[in-house]
Short mmCIF file of C-alpha atoms in Angstrom, two decimals:
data_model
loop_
_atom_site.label_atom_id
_atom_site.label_comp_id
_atom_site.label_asym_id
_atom_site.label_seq_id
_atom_site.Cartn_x
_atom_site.Cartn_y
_atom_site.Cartn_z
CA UNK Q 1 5.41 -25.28 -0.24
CA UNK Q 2 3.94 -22.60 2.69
CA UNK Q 3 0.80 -20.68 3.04
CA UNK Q 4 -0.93 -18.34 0.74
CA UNK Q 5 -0.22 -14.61 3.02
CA UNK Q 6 -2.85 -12.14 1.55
CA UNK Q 7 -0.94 -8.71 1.75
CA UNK Q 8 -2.84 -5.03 1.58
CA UNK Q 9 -0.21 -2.44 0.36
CA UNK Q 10 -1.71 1.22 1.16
CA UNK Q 11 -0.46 4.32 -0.92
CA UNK Q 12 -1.47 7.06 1.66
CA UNK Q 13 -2.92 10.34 0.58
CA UNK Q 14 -5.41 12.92 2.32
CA UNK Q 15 -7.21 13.51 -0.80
CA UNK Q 16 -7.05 9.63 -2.16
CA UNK Q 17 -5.45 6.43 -0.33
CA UNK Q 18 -4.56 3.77 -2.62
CA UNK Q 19 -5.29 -0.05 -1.25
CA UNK Q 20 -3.75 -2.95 -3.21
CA UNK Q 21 -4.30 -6.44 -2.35
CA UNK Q 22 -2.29 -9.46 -3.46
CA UNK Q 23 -1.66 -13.14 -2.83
CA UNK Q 24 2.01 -14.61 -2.55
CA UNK Q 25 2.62 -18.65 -2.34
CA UNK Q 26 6.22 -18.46 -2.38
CA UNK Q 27 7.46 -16.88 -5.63
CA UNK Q 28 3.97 -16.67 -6.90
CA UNK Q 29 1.52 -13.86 -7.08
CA UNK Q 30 -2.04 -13.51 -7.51
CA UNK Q 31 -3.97 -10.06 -7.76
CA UNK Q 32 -7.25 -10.14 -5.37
CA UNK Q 33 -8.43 -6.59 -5.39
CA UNK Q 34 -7.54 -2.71 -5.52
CA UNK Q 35 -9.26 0.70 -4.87
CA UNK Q 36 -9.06 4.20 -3.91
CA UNK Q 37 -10.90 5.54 -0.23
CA UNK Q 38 -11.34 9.29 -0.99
CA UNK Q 39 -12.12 11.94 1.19
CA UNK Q 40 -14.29 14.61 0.88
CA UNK Q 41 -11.94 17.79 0.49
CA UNK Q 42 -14.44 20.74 1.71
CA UNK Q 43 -14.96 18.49 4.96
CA UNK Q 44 -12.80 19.59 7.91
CA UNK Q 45 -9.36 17.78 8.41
CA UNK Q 46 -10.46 15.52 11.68
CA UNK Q 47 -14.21 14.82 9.34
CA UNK Q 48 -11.41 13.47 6.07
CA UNK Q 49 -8.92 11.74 8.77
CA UNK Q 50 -12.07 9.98 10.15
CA UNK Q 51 -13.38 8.65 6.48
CA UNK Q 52 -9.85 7.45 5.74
CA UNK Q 53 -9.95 5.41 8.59
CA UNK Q 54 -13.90 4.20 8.17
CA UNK Q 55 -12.89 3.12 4.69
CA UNK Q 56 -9.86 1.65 5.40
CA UNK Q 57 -11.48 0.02 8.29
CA UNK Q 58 -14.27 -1.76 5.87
CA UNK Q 59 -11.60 -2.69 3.09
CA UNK Q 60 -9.72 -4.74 5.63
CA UNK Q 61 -12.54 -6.27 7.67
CA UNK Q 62 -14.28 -7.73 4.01
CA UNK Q 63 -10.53 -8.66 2.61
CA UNK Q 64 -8.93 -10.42 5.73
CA UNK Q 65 -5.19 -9.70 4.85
CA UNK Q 66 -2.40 -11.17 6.80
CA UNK Q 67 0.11 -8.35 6.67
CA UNK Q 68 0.13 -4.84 5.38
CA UNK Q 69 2.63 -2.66 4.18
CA UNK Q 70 2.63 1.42 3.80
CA UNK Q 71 5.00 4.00 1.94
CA UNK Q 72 7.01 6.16 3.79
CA UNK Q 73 6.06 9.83 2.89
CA UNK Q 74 8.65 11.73 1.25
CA UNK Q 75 9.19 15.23 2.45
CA UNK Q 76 8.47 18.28 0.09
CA UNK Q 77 9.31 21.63 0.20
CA UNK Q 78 5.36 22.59 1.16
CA UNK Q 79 5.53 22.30 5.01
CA UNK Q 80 1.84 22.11 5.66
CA UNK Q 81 1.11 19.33 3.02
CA UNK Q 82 3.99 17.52 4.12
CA UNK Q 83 2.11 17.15 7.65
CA UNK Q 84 -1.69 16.56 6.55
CA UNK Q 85 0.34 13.69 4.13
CA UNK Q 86 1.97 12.28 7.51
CA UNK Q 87 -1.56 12.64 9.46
CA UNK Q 88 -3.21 10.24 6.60
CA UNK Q 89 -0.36 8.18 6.61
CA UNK Q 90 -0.58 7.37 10.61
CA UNK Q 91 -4.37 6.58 9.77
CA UNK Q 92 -3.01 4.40 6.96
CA UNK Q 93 -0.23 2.59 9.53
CA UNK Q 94 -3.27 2.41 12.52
CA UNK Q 95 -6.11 0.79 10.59
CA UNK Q 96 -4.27 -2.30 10.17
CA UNK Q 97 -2.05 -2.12 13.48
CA UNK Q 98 -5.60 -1.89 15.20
CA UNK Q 99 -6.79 -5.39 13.07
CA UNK Q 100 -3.59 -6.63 14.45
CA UNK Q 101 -1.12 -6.89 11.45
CA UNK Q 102 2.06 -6.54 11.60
CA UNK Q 103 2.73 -3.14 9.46
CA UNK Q 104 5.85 -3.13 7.22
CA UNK Q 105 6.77 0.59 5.81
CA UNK Q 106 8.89 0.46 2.28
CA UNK Q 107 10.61 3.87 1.28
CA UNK Q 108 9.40 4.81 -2.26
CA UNK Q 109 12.70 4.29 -4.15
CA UNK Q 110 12.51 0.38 -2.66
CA UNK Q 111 8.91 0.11 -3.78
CA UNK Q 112 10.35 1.24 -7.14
CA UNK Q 113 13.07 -1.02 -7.13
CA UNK Q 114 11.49 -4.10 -6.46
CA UNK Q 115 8.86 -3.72 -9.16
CA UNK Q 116 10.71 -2.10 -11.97
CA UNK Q 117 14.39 -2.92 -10.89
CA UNK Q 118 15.88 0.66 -10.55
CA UNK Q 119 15.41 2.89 -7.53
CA UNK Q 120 14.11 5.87 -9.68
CA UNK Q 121 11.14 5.48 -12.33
CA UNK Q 122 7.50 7.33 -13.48
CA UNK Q 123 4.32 5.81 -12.91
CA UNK Q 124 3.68 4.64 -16.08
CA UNK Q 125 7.05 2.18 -15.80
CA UNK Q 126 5.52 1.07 -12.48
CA UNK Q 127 1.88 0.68 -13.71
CA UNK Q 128 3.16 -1.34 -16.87
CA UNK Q 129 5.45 -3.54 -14.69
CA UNK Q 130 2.47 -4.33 -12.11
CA UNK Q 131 0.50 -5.51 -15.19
CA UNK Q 132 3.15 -7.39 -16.45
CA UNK Q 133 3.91 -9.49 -13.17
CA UNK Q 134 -0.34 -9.31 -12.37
CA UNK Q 135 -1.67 -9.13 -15.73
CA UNK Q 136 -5.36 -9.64 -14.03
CA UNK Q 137 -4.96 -6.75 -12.26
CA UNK Q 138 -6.91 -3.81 -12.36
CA UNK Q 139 -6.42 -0.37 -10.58
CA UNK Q 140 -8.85 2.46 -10.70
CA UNK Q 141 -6.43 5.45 -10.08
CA UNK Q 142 -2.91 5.89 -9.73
CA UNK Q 143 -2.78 5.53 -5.62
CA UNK Q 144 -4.24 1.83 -6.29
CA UNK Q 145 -1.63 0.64 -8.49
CA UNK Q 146 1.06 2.28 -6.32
CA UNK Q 147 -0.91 0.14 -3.60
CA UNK Q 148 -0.59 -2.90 -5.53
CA UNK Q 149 3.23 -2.06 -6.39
CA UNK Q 150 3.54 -1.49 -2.58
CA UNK Q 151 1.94 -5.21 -1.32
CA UNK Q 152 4.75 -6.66 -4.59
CA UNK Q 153 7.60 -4.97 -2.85
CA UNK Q 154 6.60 -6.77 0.31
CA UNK Q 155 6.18 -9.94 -0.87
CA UNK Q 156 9.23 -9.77 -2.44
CA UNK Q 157 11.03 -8.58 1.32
CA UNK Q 158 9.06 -10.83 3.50
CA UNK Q 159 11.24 -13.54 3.19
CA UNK Q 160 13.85 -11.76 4.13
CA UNK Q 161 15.68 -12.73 7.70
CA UNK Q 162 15.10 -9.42 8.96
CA UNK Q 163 11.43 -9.20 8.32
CA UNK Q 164 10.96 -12.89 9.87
CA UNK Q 165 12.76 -11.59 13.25
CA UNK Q 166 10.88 -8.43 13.46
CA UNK Q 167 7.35 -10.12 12.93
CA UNK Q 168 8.20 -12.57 15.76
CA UNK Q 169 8.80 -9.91 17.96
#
């Protein structure tokens, strides 16, 4: 039947990054674990960067995933935040790129559509549809369960032909 692949979904943020962590054997899904790293937001940008990373860093050596996947940040119309979101989310993309994972990146609207079916949704459809395909789950903010919706959407596109021929190369 194939391999259990543990997968770590990360919901980037300065302030909070989401980590999800799930379990696929083919169609199946098992929830492991989930959590928010925060960062201390009177510390200087390079002092918050550096605890992302650090916590990031001890989440994936006690864990052991396989693969990891990260949401692509959405531009807004505040300039500045935009770019400290984009600094986390290259410390989100590194930490497991330096373990050696392969790093898949899902645009929010496909994250949305492969847990609640539709491209466009609120977090409460997306936190009651995680619970309904991971009833064991459990999420301690909002950025986890995103997490956790963002390790379903790549389980679901793993098995895709494209992802196969990228990870082999």
């Amino acid at each position: 039947m194939g391999e259990t692949i543990r997968i770590i979904g990360i919901d980037p943020g300065l302030r909070r990054t989401g980590w999800g962590i799930v379990e696929s054997l083919g169609n199946s899904l098992r929830f492991v674990a989930s959590g928010t790293v925060h960062s201390d937001d009177k510390a200087a940008l390079a002092t918050r960067l550096c605890q992302l990373h650090d916590g990031l860093a001890e989440i994936l050596h006690a864990a052991m995933p396989h693969e990891a996947a990260v949401e692509q940040t959405f531009v807004n119309k505040d300039a500045a935040a935009t770019l400290k979101l984009g600094q986390a989310r290259g410390i989100a993309m590194l930490v497991p790129a330096l373990a050696g994972l392969v790093v898949a990146e899902y645009a929010p609207n496909a994250v949305k559509k492969a847990v609640i079916g539709v491209g466009h949704g609120d977090k409460k459809q997306i936190h009651m549809m995680v619970k309904v395909l991971m009833p064991k789950a459990t999420f301690d903010t909002d950025d986890a369960a995103d997490a956790l919706a963002i390790a379903i959407c790549h389980a679901h596109h793993r098995q895709s032909v494209v992802y196969r021929l990228a990870a082999l190369a």
